[in-house]
mmCIF file of N, CA and C in Angstrom:
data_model
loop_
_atom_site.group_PDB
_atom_site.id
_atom_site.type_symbol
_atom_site.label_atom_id
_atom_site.label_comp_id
_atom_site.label_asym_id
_atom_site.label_seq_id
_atom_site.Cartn_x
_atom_site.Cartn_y
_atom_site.Cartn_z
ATOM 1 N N UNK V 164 3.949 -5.529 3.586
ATOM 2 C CA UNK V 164 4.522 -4.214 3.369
ATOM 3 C C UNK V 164 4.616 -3.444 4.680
ATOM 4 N N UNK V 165 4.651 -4.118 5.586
ATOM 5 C CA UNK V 165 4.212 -3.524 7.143
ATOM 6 C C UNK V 165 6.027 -3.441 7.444
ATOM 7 N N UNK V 166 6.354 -2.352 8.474
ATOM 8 C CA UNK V 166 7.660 -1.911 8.676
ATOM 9 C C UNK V 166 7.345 -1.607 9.873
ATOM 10 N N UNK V 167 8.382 -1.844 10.904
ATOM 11 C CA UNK V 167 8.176 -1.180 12.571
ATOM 12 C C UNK V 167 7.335 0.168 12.397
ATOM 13 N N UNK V 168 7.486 1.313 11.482
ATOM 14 C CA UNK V 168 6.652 2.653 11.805
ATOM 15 C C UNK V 168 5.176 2.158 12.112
ATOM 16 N N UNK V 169 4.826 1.309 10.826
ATOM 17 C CA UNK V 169 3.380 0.681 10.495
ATOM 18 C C UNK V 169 3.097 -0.209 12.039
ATOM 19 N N UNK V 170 3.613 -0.692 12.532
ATOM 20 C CA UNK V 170 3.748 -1.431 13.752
ATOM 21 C C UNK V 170 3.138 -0.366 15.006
ATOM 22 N N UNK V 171 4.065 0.101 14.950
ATOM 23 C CA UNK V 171 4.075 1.029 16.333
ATOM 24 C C UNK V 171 3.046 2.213 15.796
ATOM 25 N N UNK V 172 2.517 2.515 14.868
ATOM 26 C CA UNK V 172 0.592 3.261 14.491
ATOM 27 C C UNK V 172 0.411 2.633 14.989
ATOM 28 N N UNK V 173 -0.389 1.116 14.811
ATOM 29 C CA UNK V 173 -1.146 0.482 15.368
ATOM 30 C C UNK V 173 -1.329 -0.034 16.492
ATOM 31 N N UNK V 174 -0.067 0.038 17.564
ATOM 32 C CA UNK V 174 0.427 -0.178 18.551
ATOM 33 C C UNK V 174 -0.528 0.852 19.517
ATOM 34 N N UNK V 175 -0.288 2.210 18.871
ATOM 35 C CA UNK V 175 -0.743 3.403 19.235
ATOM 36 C C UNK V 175 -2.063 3.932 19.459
ATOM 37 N N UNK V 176 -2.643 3.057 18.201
ATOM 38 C CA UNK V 176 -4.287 3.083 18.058
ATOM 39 C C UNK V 176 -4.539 2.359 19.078
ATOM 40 N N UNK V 177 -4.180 0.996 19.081
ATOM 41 C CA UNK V 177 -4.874 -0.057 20.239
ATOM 42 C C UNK V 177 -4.768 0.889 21.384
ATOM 43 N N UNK V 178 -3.689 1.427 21.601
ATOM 44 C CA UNK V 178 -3.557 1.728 23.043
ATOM 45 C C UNK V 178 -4.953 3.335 23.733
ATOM 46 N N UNK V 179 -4.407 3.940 22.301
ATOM 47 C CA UNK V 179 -5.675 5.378 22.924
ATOM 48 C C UNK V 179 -6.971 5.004 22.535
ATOM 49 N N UNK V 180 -7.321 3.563 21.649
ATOM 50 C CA UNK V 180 -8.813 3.371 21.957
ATOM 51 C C UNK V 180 -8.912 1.847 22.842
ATOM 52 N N UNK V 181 -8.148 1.779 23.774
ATOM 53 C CA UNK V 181 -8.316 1.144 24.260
ATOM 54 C C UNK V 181 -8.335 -0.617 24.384
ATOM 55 N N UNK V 182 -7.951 -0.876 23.093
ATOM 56 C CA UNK V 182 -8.393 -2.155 22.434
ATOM 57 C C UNK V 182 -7.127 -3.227 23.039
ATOM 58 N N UNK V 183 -7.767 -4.337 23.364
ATOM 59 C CA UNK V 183 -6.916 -5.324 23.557
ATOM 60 C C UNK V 183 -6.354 -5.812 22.462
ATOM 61 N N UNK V 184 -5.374 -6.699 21.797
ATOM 62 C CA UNK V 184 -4.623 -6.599 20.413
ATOM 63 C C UNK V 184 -3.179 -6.649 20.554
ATOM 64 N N UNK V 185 -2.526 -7.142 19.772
ATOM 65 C CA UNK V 185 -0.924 -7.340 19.425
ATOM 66 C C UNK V 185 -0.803 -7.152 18.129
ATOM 67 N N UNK V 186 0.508 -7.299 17.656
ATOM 68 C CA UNK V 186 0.788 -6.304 16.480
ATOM 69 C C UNK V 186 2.377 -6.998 16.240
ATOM 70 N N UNK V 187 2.470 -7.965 15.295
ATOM 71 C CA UNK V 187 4.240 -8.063 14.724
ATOM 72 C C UNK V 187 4.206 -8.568 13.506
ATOM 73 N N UNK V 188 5.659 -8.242 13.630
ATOM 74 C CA UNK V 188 6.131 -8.408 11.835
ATOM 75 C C UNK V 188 6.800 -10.198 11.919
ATOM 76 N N UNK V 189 6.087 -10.764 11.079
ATOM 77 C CA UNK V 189 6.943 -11.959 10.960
ATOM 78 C C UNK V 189 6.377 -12.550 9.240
ATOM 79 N N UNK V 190 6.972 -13.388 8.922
ATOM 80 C CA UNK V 190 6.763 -14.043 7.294
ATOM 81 C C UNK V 190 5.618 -14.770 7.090
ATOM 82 N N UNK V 191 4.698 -14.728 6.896
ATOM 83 C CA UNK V 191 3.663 -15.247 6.943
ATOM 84 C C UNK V 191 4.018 -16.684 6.328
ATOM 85 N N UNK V 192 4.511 -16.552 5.262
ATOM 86 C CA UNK V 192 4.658 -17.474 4.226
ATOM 87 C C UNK V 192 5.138 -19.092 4.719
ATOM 88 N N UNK V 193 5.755 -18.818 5.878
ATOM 89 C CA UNK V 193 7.090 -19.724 6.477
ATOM 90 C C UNK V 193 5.937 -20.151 7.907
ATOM 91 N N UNK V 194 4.965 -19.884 8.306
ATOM 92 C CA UNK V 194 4.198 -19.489 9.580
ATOM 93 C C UNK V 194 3.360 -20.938 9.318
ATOM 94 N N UNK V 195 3.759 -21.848 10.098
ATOM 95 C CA UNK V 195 2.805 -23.172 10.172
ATOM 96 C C UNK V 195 1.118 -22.943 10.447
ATOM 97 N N UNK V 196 1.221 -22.371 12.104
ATOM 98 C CA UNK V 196 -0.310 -22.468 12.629
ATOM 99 C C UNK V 196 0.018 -20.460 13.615
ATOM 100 N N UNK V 197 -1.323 -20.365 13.008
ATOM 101 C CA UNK V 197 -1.974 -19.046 13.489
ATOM 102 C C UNK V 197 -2.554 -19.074 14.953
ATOM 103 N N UNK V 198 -2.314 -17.901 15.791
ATOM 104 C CA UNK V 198 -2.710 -17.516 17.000
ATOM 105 C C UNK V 198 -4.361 -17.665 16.923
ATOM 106 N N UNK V 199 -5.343 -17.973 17.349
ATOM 107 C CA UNK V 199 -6.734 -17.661 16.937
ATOM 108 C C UNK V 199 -6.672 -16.331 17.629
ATOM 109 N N UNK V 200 -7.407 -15.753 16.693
ATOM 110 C CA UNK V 200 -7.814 -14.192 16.455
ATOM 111 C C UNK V 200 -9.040 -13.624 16.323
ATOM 112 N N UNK V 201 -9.584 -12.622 17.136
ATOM 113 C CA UNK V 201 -10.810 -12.079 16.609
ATOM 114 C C UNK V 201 -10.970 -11.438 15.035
ATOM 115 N N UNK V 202 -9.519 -10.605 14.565
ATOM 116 C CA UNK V 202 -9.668 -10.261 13.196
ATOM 117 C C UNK V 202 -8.058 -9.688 12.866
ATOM 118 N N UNK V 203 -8.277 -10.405 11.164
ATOM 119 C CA UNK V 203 -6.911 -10.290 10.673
ATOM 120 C C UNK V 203 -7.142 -9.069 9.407
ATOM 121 N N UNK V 204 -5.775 -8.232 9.829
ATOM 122 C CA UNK V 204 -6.084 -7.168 8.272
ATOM 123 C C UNK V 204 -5.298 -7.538 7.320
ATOM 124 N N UNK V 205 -5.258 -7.857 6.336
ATOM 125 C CA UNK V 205 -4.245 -8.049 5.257
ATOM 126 C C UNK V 205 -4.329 -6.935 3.771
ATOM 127 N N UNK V 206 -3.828 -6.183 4.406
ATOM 128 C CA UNK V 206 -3.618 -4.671 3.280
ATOM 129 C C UNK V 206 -2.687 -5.352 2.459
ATOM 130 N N UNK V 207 -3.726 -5.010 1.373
ATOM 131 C CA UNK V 207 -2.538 -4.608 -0.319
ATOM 132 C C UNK V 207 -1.478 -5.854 0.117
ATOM 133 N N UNK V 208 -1.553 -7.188 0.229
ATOM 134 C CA UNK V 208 -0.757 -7.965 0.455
ATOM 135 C C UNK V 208 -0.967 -9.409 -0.293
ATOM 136 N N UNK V 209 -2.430 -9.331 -0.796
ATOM 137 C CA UNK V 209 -2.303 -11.002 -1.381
ATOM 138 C C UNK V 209 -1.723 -10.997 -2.900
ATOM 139 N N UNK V 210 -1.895 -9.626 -3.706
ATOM 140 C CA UNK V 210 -1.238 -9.832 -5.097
ATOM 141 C C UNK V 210 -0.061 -9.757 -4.925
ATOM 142 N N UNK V 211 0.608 -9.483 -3.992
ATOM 143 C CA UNK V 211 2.345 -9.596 -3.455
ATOM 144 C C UNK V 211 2.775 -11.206 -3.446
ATOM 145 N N UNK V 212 1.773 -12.074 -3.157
ATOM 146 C CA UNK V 212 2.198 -13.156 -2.576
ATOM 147 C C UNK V 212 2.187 -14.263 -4.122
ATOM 148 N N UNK V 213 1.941 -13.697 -4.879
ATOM 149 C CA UNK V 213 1.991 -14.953 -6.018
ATOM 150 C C UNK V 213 2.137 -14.539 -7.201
ATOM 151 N N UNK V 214 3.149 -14.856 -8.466
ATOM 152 C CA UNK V 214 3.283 -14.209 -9.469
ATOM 153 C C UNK V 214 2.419 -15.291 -10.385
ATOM 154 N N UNK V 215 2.234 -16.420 -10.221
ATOM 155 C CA UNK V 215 1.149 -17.294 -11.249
ATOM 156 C C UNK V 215 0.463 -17.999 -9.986
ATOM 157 N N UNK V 216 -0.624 -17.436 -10.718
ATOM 158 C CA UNK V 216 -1.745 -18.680 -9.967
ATOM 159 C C UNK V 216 -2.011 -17.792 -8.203
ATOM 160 N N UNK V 217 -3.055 -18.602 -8.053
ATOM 161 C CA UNK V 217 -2.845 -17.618 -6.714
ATOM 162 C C UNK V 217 -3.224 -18.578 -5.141
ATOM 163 N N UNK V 218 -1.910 -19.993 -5.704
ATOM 164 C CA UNK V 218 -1.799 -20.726 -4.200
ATOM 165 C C UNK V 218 -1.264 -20.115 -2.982
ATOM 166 N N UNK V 219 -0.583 -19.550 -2.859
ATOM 167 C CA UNK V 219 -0.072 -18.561 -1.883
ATOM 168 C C UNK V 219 -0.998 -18.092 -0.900
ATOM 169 N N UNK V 220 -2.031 -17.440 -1.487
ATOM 170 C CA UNK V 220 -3.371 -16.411 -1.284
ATOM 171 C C UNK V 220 -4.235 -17.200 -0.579
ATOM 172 N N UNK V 221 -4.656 -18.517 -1.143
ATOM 173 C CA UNK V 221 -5.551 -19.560 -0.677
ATOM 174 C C UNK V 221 -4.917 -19.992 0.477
ATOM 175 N N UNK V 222 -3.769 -20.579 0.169
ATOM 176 C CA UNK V 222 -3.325 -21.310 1.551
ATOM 177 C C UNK V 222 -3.352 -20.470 2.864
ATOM 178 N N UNK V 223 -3.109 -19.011 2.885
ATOM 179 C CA UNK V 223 -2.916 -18.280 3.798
ATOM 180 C C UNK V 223 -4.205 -18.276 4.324
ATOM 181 N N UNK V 224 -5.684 -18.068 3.368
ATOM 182 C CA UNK V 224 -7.093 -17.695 3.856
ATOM 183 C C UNK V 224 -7.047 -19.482 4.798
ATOM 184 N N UNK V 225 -7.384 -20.335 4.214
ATOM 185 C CA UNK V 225 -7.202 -21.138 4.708
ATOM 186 C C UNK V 225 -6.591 -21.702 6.318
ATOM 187 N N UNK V 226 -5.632 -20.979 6.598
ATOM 188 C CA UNK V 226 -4.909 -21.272 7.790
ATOM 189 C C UNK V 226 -5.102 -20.333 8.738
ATOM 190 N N UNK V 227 -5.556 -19.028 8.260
ATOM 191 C CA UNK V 227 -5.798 -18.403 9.398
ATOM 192 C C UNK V 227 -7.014 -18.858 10.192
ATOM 193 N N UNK V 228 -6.460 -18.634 11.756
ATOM 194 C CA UNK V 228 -7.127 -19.047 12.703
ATOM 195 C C UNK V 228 -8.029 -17.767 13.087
ATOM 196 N N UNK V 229 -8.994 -16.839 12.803
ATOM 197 C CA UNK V 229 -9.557 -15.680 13.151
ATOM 198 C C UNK V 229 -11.400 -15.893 12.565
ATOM 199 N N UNK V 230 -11.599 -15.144 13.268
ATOM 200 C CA UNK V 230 -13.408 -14.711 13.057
ATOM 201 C C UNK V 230 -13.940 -14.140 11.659
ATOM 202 N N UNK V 231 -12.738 -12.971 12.012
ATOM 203 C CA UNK V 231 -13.231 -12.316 10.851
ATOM 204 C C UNK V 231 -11.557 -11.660 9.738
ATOM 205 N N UNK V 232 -11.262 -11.094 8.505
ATOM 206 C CA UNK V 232 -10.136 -10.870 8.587
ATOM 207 C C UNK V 232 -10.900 -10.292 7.316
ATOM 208 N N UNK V 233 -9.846 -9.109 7.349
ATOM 209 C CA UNK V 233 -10.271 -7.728 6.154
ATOM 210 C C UNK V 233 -9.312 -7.735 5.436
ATOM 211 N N UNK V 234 -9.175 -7.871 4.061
ATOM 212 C CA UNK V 234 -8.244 -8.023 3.131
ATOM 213 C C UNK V 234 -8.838 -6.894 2.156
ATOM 214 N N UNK V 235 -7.289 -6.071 1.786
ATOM 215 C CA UNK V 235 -7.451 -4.884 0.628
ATOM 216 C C UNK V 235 -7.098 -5.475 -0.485
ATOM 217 N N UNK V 236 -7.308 -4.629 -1.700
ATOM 218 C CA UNK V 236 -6.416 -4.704 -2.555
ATOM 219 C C UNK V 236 -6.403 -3.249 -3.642
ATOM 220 N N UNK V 237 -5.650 -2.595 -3.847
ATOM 221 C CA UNK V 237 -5.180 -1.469 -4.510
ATOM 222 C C UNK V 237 -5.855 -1.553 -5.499
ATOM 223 N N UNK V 238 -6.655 -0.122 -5.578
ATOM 224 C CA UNK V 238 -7.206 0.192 -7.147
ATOM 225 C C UNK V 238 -6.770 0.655 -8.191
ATOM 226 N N UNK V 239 -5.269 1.182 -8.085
ATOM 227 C CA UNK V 239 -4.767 1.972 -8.422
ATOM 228 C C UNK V 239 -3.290 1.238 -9.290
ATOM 229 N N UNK V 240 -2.878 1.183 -10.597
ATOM 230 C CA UNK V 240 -2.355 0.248 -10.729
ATOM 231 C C UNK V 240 -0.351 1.442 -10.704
ATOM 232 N N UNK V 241 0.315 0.414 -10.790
ATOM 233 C CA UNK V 241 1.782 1.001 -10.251
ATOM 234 C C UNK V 241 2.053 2.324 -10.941
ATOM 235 N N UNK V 242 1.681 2.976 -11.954
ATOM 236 C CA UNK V 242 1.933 3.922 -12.460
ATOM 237 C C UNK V 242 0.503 4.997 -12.223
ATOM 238 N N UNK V 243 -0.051 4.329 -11.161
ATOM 239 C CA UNK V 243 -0.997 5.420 -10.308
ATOM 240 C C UNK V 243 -2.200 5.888 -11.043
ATOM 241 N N UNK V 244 -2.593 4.905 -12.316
ATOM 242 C CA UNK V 244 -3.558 5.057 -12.751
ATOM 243 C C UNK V 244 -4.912 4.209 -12.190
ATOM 244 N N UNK V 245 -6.003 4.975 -12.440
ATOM 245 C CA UNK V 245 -7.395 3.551 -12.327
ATOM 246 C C UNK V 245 -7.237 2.810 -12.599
ATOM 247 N N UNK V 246 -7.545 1.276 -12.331
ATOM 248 C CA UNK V 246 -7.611 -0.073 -12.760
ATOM 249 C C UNK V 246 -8.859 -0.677 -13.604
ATOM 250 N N UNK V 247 -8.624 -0.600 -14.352
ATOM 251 C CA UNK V 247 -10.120 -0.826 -15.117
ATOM 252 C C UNK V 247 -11.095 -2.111 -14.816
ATOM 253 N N UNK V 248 -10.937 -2.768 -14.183
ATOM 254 C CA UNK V 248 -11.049 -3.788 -13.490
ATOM 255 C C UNK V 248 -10.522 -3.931 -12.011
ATOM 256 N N UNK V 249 -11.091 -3.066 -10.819
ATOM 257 C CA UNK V 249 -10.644 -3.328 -9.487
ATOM 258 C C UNK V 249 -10.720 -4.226 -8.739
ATOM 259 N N UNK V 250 -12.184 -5.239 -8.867
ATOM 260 C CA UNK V 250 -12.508 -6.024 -8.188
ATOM 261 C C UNK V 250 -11.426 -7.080 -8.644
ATOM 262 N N UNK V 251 -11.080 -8.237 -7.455
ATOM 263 C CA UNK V 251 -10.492 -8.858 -7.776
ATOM 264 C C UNK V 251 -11.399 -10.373 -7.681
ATOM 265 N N UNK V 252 -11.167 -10.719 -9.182
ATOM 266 C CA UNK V 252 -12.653 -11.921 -9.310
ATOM 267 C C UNK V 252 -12.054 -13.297 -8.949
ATOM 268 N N UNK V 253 -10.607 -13.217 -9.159
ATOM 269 C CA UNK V 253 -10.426 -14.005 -8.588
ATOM 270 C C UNK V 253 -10.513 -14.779 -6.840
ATOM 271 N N UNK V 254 -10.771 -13.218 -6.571
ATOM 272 C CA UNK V 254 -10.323 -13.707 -5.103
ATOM 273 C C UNK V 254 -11.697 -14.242 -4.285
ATOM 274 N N UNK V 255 -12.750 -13.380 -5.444
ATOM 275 C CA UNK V 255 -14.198 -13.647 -5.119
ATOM 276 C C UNK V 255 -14.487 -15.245 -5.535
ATOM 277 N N UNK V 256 -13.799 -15.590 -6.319
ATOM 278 C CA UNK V 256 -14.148 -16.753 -6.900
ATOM 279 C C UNK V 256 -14.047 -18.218 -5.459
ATOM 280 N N UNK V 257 -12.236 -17.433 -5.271
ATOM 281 C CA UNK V 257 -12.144 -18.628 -4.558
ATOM 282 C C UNK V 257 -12.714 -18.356 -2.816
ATOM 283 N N UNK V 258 -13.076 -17.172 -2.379
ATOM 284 C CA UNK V 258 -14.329 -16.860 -0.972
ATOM 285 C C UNK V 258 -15.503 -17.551 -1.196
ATOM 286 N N UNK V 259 -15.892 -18.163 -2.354
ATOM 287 C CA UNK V 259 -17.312 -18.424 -2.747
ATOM 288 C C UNK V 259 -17.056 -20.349 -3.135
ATOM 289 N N UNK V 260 -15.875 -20.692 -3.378
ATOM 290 C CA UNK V 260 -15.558 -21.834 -3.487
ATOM 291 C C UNK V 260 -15.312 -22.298 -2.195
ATOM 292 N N UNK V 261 -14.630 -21.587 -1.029
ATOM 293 C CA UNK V 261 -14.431 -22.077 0.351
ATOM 294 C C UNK V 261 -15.478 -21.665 0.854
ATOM 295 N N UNK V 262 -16.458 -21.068 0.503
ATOM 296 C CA UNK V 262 -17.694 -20.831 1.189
ATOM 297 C C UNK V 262 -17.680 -19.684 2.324
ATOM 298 N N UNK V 263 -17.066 -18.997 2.232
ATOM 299 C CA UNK V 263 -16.860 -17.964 3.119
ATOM 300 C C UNK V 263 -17.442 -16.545 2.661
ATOM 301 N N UNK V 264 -18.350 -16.045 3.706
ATOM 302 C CA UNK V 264 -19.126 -14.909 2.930
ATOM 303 C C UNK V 264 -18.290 -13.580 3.264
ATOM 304 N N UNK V 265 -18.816 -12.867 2.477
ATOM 305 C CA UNK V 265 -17.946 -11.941 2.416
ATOM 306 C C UNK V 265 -18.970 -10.264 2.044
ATOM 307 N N UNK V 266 -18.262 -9.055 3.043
ATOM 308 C CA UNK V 266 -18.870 -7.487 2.189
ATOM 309 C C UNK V 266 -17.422 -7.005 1.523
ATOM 310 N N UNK V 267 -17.733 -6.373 0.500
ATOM 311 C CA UNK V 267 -16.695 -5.867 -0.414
ATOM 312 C C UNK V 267 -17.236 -4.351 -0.310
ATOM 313 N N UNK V 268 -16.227 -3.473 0.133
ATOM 314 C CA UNK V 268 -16.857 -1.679 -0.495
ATOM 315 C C UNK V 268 -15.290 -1.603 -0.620
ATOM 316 N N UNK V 269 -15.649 0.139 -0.957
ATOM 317 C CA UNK V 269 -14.458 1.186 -1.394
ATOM 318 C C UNK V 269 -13.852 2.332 -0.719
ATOM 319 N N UNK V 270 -13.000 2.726 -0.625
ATOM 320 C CA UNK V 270 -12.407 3.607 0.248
ATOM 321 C C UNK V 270 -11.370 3.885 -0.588
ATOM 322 N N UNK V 271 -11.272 5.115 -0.919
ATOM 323 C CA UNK V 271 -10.137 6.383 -1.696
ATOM 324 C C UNK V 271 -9.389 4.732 -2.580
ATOM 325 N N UNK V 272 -8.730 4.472 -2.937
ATOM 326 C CA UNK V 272 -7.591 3.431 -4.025
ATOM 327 C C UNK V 272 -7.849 2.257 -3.648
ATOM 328 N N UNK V 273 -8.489 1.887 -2.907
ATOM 329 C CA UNK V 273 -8.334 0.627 -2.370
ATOM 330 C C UNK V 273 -10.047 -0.299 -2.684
ATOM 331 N N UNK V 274 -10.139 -1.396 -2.531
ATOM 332 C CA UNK V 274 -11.357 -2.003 -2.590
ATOM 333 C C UNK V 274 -10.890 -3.017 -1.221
ATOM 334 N N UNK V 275 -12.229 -3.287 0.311
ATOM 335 C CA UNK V 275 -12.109 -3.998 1.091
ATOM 336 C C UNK V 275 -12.946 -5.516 0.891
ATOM 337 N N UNK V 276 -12.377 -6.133 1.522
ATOM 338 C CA UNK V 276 -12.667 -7.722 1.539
ATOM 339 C C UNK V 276 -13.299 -7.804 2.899
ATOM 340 N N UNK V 277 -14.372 -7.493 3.552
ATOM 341 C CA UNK V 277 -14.681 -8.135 5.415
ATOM 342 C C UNK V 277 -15.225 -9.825 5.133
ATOM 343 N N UNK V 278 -14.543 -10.605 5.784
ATOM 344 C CA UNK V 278 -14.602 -11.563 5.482
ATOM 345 C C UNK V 278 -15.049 -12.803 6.777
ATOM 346 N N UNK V 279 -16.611 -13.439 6.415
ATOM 347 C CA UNK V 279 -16.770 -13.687 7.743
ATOM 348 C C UNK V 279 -16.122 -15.244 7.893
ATOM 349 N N UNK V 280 -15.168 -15.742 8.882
ATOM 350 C CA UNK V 280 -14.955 -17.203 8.675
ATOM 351 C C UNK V 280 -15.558 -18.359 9.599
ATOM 352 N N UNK V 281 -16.848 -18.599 9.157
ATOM 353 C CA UNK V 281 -17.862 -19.728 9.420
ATOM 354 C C UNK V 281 -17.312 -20.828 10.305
ATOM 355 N N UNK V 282 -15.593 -21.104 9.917
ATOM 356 C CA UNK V 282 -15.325 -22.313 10.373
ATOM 357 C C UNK V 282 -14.640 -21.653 11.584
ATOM 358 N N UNK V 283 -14.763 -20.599 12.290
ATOM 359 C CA UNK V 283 -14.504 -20.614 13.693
ATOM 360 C C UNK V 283 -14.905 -20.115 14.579
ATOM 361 N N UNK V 284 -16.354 -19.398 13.653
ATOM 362 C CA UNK V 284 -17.433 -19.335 14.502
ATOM 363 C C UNK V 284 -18.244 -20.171 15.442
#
């Protein structure tokens, strides 16, 4: 859901705190092999990626090349109500099947994923 504005924030942040970092828009989906990375954010983006089943989601955790990578997902369902169920168990299911540990908290609509990845540590 990232658009050049969303680009060039973050462009902006790196730059006035100083942070080394790059920042582009490309298809993940179509993306063979990943840059290794200190940390990947993936906002409100993995229930986008699969309407049954959730291979899409896996394959992506899977391939990224990074340390650590923070994945959201919206609490808030399209008609802007609570979700009566926020956590997403699935996604816990399959962090705990690839063995990858993980902190989950909350922030205003959203629930975070910090996600540590063992295999490139």
């Amino acid at each position: 859901d990232l658009d050049e504005r969303n680009i060039e924030k973050v462009k902006v942040f790196f730059n006035k705190n100083k942070i080394k970092g790059f920042v582009k828009l490309e298809n993940i989906l179509e993306k063979k092999d990943f840059e290794e990375t200190d940390i990947v954010f993936l906002f409100k983006l993995l229930d986008c990626l699969d309407f049954k089943g959730h291979k899409n989601a896996e394959a992506l955790i899977k391939k990224l090349n990074t340390k650590w990578t923070v994945v959201s997902f919206s609490t808030l369902t399209l008609g802007r109500r609570n979700m009566r169920h926020p956590y997403r168990g699935w996604f816990e299911r399959m962090l705990e099947r690839l063995r990858l540990s993980y902190v989950k908290f909350f922030e205003e609509n959203e629930v975070f994923y910090v996600i540590k990845n063992a295999q490139v540590l």
